[in-house]
Tab-separated table of C-alpha atoms and ligand atoms in Angstrom:
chain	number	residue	atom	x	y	z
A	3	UNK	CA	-176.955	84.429	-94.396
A	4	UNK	CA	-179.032	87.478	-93.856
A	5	UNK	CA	-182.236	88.194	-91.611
A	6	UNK	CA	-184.710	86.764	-93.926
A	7	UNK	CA	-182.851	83.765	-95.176
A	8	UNK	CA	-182.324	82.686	-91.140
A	9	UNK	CA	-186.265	83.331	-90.512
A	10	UNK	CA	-187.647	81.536	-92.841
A	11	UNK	CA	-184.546	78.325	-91.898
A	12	UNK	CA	-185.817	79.056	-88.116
A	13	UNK	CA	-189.226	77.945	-89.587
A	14	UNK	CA	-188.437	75.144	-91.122
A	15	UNK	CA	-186.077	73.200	-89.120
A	16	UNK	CA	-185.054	75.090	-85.543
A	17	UNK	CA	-182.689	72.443	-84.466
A	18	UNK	CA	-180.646	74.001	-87.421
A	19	UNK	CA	-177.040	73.636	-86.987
A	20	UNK	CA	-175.045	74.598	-90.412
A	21	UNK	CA	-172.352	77.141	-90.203
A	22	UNK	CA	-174.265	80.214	-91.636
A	23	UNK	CA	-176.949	79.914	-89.362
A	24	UNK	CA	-174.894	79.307	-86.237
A	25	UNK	CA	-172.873	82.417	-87.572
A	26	UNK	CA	-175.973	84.629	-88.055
A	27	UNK	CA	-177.095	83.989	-84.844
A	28	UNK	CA	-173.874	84.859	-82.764
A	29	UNK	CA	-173.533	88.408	-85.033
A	30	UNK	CA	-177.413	89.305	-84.953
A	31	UNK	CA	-179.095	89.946	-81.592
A	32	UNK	CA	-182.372	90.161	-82.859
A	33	UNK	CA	-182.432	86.240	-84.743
A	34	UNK	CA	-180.592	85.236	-81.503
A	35	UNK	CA	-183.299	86.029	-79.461
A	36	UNK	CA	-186.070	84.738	-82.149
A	37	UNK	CA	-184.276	81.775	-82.412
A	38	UNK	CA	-184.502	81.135	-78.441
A	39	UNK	CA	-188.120	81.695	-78.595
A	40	UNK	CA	-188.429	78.998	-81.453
A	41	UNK	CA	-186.700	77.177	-79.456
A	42	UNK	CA	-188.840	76.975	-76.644
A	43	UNK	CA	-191.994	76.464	-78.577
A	44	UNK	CA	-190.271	73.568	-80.030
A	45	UNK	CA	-189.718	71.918	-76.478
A	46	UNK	CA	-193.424	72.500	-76.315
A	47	UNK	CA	-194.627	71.414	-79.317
A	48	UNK	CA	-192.636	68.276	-78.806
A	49	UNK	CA	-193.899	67.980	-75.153
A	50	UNK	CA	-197.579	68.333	-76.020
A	51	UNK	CA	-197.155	65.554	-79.049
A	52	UNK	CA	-195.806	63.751	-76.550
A	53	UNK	CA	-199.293	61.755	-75.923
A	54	UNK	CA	-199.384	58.483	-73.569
A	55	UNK	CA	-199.649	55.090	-75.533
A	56	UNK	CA	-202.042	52.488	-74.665
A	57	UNK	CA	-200.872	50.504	-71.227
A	58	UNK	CA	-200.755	46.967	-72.679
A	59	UNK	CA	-200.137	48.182	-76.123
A	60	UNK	CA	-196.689	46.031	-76.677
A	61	UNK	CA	-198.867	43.258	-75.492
A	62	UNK	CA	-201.312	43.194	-77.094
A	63	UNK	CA	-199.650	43.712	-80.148
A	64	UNK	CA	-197.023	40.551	-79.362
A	65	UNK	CA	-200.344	38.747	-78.350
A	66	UNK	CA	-202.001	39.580	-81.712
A	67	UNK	CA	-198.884	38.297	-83.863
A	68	UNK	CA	-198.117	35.184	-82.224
A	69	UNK	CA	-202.108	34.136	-82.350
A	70	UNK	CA	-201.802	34.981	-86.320
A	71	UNK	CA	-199.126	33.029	-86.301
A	72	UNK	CA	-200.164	29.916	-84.798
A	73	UNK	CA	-203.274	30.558	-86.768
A	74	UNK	CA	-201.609	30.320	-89.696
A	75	UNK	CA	-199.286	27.097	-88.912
A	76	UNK	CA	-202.653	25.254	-87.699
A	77	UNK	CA	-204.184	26.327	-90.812
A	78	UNK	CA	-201.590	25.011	-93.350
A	79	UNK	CA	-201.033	21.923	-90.921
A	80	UNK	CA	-204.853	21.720	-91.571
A	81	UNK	CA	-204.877	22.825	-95.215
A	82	UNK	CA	-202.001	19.493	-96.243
A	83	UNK	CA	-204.155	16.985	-94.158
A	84	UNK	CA	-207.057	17.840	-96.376
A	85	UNK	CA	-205.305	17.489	-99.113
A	86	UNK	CA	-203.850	14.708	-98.692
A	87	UNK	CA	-207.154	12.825	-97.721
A	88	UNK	CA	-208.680	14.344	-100.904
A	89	UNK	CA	-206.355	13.179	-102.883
A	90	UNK	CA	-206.756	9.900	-101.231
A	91	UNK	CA	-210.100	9.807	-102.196
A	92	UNK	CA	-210.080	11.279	-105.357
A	93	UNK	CA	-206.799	9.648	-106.689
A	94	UNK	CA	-205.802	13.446	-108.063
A	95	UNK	CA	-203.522	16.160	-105.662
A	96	UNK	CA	-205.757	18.603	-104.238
A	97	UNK	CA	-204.367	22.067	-102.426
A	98	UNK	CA	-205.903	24.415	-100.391
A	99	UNK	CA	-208.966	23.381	-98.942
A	100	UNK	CA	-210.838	25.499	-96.369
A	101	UNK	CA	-211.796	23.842	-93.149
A	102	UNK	CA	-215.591	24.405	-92.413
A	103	UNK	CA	-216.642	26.839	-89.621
A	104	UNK	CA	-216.171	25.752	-85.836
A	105	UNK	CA	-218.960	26.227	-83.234
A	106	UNK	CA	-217.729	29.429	-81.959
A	107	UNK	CA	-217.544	27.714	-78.256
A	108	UNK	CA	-215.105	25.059	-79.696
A	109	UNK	CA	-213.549	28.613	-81.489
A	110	UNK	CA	-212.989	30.173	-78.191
A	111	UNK	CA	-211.738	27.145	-76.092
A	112	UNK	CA	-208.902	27.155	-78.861
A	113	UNK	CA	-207.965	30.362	-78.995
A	114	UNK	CA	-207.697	30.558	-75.416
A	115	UNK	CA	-204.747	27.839	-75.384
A	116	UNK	CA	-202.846	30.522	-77.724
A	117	UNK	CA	-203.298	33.215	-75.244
A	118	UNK	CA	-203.018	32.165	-72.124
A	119	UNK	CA	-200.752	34.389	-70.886
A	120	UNK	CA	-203.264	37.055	-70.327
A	121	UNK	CA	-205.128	35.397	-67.604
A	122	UNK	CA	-202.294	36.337	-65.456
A	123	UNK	CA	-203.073	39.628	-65.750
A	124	UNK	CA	-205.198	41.215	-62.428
A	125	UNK	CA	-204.484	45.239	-62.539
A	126	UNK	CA	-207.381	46.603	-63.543
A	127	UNK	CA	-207.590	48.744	-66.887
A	128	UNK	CA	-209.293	51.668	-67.672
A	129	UNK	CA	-213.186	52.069	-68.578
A	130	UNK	CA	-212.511	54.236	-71.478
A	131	UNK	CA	-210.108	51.158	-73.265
A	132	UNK	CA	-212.970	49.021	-72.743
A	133	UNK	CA	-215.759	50.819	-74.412
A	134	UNK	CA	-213.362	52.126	-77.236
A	135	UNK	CA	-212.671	48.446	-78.054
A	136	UNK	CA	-216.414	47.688	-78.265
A	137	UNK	CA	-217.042	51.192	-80.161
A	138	UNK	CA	-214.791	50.188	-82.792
A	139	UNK	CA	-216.702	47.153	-83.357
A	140	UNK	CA	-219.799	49.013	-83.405
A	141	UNK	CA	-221.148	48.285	-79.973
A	142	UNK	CA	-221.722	50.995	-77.482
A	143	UNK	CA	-221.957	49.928	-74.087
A	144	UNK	CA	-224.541	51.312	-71.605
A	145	UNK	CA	-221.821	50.719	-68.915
A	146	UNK	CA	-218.602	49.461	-68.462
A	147	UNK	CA	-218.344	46.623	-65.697
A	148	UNK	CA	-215.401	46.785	-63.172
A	149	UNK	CA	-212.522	44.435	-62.589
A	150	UNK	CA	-211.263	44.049	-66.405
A	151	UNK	CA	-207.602	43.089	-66.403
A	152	UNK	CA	-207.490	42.729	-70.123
A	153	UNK	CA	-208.980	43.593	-73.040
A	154	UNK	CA	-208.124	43.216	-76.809
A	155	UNK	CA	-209.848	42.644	-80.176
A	156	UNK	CA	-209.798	39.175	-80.706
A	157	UNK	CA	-209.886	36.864	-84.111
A	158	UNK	CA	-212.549	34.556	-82.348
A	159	UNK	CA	-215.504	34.306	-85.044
A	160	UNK	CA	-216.053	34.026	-88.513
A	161	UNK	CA	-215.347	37.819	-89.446
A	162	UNK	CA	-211.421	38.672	-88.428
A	163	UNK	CA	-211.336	40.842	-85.634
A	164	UNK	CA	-214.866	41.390	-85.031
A	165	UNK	CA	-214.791	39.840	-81.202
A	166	UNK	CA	-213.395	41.381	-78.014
A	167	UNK	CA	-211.388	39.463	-75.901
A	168	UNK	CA	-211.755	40.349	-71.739
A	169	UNK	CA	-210.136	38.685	-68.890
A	170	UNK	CA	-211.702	39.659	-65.571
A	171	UNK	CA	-210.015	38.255	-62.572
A	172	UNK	CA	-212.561	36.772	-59.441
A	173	UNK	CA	-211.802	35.121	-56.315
A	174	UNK	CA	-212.329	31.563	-58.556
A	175	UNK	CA	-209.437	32.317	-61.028
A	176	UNK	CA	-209.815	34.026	-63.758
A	177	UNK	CA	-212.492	34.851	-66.363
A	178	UNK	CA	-212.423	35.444	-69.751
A	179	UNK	CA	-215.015	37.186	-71.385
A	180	UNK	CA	-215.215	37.035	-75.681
A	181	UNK	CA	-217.881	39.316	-77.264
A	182	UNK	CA	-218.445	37.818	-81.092
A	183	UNK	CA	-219.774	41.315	-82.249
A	184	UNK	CA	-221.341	40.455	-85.440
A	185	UNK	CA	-222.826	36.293	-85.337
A	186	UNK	CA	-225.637	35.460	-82.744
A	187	UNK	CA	-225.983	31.705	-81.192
A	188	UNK	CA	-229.280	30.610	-81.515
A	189	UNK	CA	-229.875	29.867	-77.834
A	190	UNK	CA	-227.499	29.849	-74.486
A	191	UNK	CA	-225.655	26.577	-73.340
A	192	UNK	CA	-223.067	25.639	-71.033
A	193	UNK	CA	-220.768	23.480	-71.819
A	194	UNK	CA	-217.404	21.816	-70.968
A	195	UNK	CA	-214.154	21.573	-73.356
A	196	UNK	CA	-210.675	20.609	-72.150
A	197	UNK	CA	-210.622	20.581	-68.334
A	198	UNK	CA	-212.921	24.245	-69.163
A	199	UNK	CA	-216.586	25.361	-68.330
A	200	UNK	CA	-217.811	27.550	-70.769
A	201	UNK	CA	-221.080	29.582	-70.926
A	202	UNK	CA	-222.397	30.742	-74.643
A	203	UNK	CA	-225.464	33.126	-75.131
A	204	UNK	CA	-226.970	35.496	-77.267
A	205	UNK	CA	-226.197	38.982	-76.589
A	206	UNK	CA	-228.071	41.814	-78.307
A	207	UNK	CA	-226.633	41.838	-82.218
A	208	UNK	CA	-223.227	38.746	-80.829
A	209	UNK	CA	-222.693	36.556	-79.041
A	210	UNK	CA	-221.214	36.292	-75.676
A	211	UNK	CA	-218.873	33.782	-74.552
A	212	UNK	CA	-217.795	33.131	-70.897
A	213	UNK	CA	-214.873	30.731	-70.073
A	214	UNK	CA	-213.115	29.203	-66.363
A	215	UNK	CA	-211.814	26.742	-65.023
A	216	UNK	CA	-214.992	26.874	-62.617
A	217	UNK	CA	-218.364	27.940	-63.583
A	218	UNK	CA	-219.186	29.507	-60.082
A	219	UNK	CA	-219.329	33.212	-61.240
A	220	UNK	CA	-220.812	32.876	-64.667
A	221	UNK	CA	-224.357	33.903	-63.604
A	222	UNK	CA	-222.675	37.368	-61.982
A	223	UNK	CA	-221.021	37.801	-64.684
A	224	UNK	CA	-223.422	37.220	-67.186
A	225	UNK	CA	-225.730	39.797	-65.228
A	226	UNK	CA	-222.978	42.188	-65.369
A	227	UNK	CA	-222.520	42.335	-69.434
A	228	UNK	CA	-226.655	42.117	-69.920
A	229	UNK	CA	-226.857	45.429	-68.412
A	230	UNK	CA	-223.893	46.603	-70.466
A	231	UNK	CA	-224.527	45.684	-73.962
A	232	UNK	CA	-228.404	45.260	-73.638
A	233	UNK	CA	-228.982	47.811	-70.267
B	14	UNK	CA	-181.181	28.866	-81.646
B	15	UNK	CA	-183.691	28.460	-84.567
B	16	UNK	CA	-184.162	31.334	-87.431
B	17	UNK	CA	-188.086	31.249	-86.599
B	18	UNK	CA	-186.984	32.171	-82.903
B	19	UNK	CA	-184.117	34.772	-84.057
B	20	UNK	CA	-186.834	36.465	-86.018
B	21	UNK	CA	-189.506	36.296	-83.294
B	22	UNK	CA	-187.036	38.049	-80.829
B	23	UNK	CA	-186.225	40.727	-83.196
B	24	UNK	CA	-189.701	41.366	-83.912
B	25	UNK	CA	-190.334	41.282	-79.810
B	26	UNK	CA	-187.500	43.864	-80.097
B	27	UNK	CA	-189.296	46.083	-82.784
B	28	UNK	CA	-192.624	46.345	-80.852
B	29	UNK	CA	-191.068	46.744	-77.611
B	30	UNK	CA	-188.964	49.782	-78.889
B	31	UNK	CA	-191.430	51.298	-81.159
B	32	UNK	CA	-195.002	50.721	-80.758
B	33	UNK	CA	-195.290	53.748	-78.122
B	34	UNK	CA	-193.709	56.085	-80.834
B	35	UNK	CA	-195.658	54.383	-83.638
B	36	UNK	CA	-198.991	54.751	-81.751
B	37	UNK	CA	-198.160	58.850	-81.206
B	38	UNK	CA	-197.846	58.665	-84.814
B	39	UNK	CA	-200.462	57.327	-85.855
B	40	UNK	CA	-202.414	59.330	-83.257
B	41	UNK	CA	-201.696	62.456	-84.752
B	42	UNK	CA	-202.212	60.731	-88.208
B	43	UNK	CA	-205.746	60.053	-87.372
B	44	UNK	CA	-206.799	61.856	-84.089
B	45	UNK	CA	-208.509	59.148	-82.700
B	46	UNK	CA	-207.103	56.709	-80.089
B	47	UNK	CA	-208.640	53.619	-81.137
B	48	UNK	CA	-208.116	54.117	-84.431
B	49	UNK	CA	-204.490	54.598	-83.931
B	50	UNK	CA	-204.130	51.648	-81.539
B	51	UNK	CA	-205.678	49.376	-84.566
B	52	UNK	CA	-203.572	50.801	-87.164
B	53	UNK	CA	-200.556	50.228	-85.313
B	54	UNK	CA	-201.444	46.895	-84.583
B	55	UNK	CA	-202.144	46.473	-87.995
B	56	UNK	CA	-199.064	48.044	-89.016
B	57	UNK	CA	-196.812	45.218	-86.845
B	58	UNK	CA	-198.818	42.850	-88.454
B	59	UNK	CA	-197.385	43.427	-91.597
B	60	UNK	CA	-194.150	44.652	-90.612
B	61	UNK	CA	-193.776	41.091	-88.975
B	62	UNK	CA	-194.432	39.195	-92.505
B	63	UNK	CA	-192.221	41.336	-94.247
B	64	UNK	CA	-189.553	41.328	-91.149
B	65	UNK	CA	-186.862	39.592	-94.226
B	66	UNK	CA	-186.985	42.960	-95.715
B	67	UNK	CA	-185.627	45.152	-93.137
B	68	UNK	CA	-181.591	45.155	-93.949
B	69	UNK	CA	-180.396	47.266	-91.023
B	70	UNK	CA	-182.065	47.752	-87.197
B	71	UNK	CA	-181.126	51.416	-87.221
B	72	UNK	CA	-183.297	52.324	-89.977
B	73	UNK	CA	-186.131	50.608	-88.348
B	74	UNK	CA	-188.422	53.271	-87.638
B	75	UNK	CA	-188.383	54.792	-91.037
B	76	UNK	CA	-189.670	51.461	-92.213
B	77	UNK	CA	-192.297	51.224	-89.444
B	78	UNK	CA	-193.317	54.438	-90.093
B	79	UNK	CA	-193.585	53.670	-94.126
B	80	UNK	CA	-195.411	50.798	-93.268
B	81	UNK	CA	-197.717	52.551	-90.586
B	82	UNK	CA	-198.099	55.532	-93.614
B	83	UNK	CA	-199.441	52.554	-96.215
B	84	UNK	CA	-201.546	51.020	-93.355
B	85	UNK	CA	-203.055	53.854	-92.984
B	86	UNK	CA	-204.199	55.363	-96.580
B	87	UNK	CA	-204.944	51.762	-97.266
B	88	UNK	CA	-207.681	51.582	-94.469
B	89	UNK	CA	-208.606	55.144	-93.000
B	90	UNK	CA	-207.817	57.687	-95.428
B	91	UNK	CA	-211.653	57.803	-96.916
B	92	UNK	CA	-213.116	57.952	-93.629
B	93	UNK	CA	-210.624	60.791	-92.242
B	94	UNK	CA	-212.634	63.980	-90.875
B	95	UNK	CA	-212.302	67.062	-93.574
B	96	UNK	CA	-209.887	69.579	-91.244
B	97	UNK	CA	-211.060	72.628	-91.126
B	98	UNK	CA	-208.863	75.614	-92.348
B	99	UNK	CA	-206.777	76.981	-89.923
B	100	UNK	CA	-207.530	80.444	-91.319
B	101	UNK	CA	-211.129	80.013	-90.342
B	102	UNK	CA	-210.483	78.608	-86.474
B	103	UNK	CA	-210.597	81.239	-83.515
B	104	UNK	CA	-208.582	80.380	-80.943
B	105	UNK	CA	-212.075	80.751	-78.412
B	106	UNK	CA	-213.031	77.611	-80.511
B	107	UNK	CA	-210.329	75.542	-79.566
B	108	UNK	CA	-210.449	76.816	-75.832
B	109	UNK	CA	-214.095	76.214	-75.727
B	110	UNK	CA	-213.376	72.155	-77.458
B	111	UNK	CA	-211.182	71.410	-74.835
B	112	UNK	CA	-212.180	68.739	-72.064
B	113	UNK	CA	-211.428	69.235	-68.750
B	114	UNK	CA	-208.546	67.144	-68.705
B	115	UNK	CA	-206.816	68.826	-71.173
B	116	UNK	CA	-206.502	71.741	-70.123
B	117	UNK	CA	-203.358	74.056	-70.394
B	118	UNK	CA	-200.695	75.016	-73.165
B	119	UNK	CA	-200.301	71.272	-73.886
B	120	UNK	CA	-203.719	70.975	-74.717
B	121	UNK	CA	-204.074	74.246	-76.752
B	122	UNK	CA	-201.326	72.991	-78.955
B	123	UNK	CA	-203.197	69.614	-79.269
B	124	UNK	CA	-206.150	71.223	-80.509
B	125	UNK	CA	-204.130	73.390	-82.657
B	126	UNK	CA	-202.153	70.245	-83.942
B	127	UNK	CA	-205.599	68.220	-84.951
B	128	UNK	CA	-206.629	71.146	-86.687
B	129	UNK	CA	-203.893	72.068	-88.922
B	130	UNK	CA	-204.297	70.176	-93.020
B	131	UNK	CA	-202.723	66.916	-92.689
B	132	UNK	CA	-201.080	68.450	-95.751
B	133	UNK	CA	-199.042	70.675	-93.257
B	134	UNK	CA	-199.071	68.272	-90.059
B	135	UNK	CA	-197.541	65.203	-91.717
B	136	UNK	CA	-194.096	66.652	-92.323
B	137	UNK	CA	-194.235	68.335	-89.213
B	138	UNK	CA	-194.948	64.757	-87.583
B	139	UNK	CA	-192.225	63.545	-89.191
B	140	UNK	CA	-189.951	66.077	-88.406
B	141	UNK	CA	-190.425	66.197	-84.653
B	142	UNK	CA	-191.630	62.892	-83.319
B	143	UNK	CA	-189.874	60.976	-86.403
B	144	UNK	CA	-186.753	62.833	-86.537
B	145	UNK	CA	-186.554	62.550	-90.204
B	146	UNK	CA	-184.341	65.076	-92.200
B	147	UNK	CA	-186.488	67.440	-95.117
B	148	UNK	CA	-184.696	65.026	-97.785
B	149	UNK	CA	-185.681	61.995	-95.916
B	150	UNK	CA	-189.406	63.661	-95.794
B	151	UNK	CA	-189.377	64.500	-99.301
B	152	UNK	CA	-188.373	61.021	-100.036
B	153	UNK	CA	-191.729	59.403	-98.271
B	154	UNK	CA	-193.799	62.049	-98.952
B	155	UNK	CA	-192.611	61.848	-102.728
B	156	UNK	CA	-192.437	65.609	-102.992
B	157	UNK	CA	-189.226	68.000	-103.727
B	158	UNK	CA	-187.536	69.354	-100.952
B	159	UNK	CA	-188.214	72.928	-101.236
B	160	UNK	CA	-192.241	71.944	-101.212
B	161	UNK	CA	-190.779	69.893	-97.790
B	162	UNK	CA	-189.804	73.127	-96.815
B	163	UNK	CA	-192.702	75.085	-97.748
B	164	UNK	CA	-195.257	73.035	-95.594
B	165	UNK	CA	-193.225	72.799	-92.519
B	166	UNK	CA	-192.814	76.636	-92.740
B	167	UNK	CA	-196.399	77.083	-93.122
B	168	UNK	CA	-197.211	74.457	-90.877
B	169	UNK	CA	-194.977	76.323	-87.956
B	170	UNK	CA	-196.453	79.931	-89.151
B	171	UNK	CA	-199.966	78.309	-88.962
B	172	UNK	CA	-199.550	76.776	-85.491
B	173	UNK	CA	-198.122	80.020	-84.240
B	174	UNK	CA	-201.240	81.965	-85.286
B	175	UNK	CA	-203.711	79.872	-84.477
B	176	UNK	CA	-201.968	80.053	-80.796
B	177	UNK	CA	-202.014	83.906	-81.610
B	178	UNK	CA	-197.830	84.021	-80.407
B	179	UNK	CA	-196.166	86.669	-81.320
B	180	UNK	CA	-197.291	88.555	-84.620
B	181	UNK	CA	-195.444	87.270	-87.813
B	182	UNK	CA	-193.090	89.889	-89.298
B	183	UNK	CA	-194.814	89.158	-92.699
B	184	UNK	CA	-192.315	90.675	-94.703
B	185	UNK	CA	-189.701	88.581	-93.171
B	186	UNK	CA	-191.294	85.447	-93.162
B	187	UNK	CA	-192.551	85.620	-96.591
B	188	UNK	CA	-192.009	82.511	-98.562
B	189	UNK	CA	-192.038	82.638	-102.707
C	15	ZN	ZN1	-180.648	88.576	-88.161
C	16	ZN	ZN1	-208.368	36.824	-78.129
C-alpha cells in the first residue's frame, strides 16, 4: 500500500485494521501521524452523534405496544361477537364488523385501564417534550403548565394518534390529562365511569379530557390548559 | 411460560437495548426530535408484528435499523428539508445557527452533520453509530461497494471542510 491508497482507506473507514494498512502506517511517519489525527476526529464525530434519547422513551414505546395490543385482542374479541349475533340474526356467517364510535369519555376511561402504570409516575418532565408532543399534532401551546410526570401521544379518539396523553401528579392522586387534537365535544360535562370522575370540554380545535379518582382539582386544572391551548 | 409472553419479553428486550440507539438514528435521519421519537416508535411498532421474522438476536439492530430506514421513506421522506450543499455553507453560518446550548466542537460538528446530503450522511450514520461494514452498507443501501466507499470518503472530506481542519492534500485524496 502506498501514500495515496492509505489516504483515501483513512477516509473511508479509520478503524481500518488489514495488514497493508497497519504495515503502511508503522513504515510511513507521515500516514502515522494523519492517521492519529483521523483518529481523533473520529472520537469526536462519534461523541457529538452521540445525542441524548428521550427520558421515558423505552416507556413509552412498551406503553404504546402493549395498548395496540390489547386494542387489537378487544377488537377481534369484539369483531367474533358481532358476528356471531349477525349471523344469528341473519341466519348467514358474517366477519368483520366495525364497532360504532364510543363517546370519547367512555374512550378515555378505557384506555386508562390499559395504561395505568403511568400514573405512578411523579418526576417531572421537561417543557420542551410537552409542547413538541402537542406541535406534532398541530397544536402550539401558549405555555406549558408545570408538574407533568408523563406525556405521550395517545390512540384515544377517532383519528390514531391524534390525542396526547398527560399525567400530572397533585396532592389528590394523580391526574391524567388527554388532549383529542382533532374532534370537539359539543359542550363540557362531568361525569363518573368505573369508581372515576371525569371532566370533558371543548378546547380550542379538541377536546380536553380530565380524569381522577377525585374531582377536587379539575377546575385548577382546567384553568391551567385554557391558558395553554386557548391563552 | 406462554409463547405470547416469551415474545413479549424479547420484544421488552429489543426496546430496552435499542430504542436509545434507534432514536440517534433516526435523529440524524431526520433532524428533528419529535419526528425521530415518532418514527422510532413507529418503527417498534412494526418490528413487534413482524418479531417471527427476526432468526438471530445478534443481528437485531440491522433489522431495526432496516425497519426504522422503511419507516421512515414510507412516512417522512416527502416532507424532509432540501439540505443545502455543503459547498455553499460558511462555517460563520453554522456558528451563527447555533443555540446557546450547543455551543462548542460538539455542536459545530452537529451543525455540520445536519447539513451534509443525506446522500453522504446515511452511510456515514451507518458506519459510526450502526457499526455496519461498507458491504453490509452497500447491501441496505442497494448500491456497490466502491459507490459505499465513495460517499463515506466524500462525506469525511466534506465534514472536514466545512469544519475548515486541516487543508486536504487534493492530489492525495483524489478519488476517480
Ligand atoms: Zn504514507
Ligand atoms: Zn394514552
Amino acid at each position: 500500500m502506498n501514500c495515496v491508497e492509505f489516504r483515501r482507506q483513512l477516509a473511508i473507514d479509520p478503524q481500518m485494521t488489514s495488514a497493508d494498512f497497519v504495515q503502511h502506517r508503522a513504515e510511513c511517519p507521515r500516514c502515522a501521524e494523519a492517521h492519529a489525527r483521523a483518529l481523533a476526529f473520529e472520537g469526536d464525530l462519534a461523541r457529538a452523534l452521540n445525542v441524548a434519547a428521550p427520558a421515558q422513551l423505552a416507556e413509552a414505546i412498551l406503553l404504546a405496544q402493549t395498548t395496540a395490543e390489547r386494542r387489537r385482542r378487544v377488537n377481534l374479541r369484539r369483531a367474533s361477537m358481532f358476528a356471531v349475533a349477525a349471523a344469528l340474526v341473519l341466519g348467514i356467517g358474517v366477519v368483520g364488523m366495525r364497532a360504532e364510535a364510543k363517546p370519547l369519555s367512555v374512550q378515555a376511561v378505557e384506555h386508562l385501564e390499559s395504561e395505568q402504570e403511568v400514573l405512578a409516575l411523579t418526576a417531572p418532565i421537561a417543557a420542551a417534550e410537552v409542547a413538541a408532543t402537542f406541535a406534532k399534532r398541530g397544536v402550539v401551546l401558549k405555555q406549558v403548565p408545570d408538574g407533568i410526570s408523563f406525556v405521550a401521544p395517545c390512540p384515544v379518539g377517532a383519528s390514531k394518534h391524534r390525542s396526547v396523553h398527560l399525567v400530572m401528579p397533585t396532592t389528590d392522586g394523580p391526574l391524567t390529562v388527554i388532549y383529542v387534537a382533532d374532534q370537539k365535544v359539543s359542550a363540557a360535562a362531568d361525569f363518573e365511569r368505573d369508581g372515576l370522575r371525569g371532566r370533558s370540554l371543548p378546547l380550542g380545535n379538541g377536546t380536553l379530557i380530565l380524569l381522577a379518582k377525585s374531582p377536587a382539582e379539575f377546575d385548577r386544572v382546567e384553568a391551567l390548559w385554557r391558558a395553554a391551548i386557548s391563552g | 411460560m406462554s409463547p405470547v409472553s416469551s415474545k413479549q419479553r424479547q420484544f421488552d428486550a429489543l426496546v430496552r437495548g435499542y430504542s436509545g440507539d434507534l432514536f440517534r438514528y433516526a435523529y440524524w435521519l431526520c433532524g428533528e426530535e419529535a419526528l425521530a421519537q415518532d418514527l422510532v416508535q413507529e418503527s417498534f411498532l412494526r418490528a413487534w408484528r413482524s418479531l417471527d421474522s427476526l432468526r438471530e438476536t445478534a443481528a437485531a439492530k440491522a433489522w431495526l435499523i432496516t425497519i426504522l430506514r422503511r419507516e421512515h421513506a414510507r412516512l417522512y421522506e416527502r416532507k424532509t428539508p432540501q439540505f443545502v450543499d455543503v459547498d455553499e455553507v460558511e462555517v460563520a453560518d453554522m456558528r451563527e445557527a447555533l443555540t446557546p446550548e450547543g455551543s462548542g466542537e460538539d455542536a459545530l460538528i452537529r451543525a455540520a452533520m445536519l447539513k451534509l446530503d443525506v446522500k453522504y450522511r446515511e452511510p456515514l450514520l451507518m458506519q459510526v453509530l450502526g457499526g455496519f461494514s461498507c458491504e453490509e452498507i452497500a447491501r441496505e443501501l442497494n448500491i456497490s461497494s466502491a459507490a459505499v466507499m465513495t460517499q463515506l470518503f466524500r462525506a469525511r472530506q466534506k465534514l472536514k471542510a466545512m469544519l475548515g481542519g486541516e487543508p486536504i492534500e487534493a492530489q492525495v485524496y483524489e478519488l476517480r
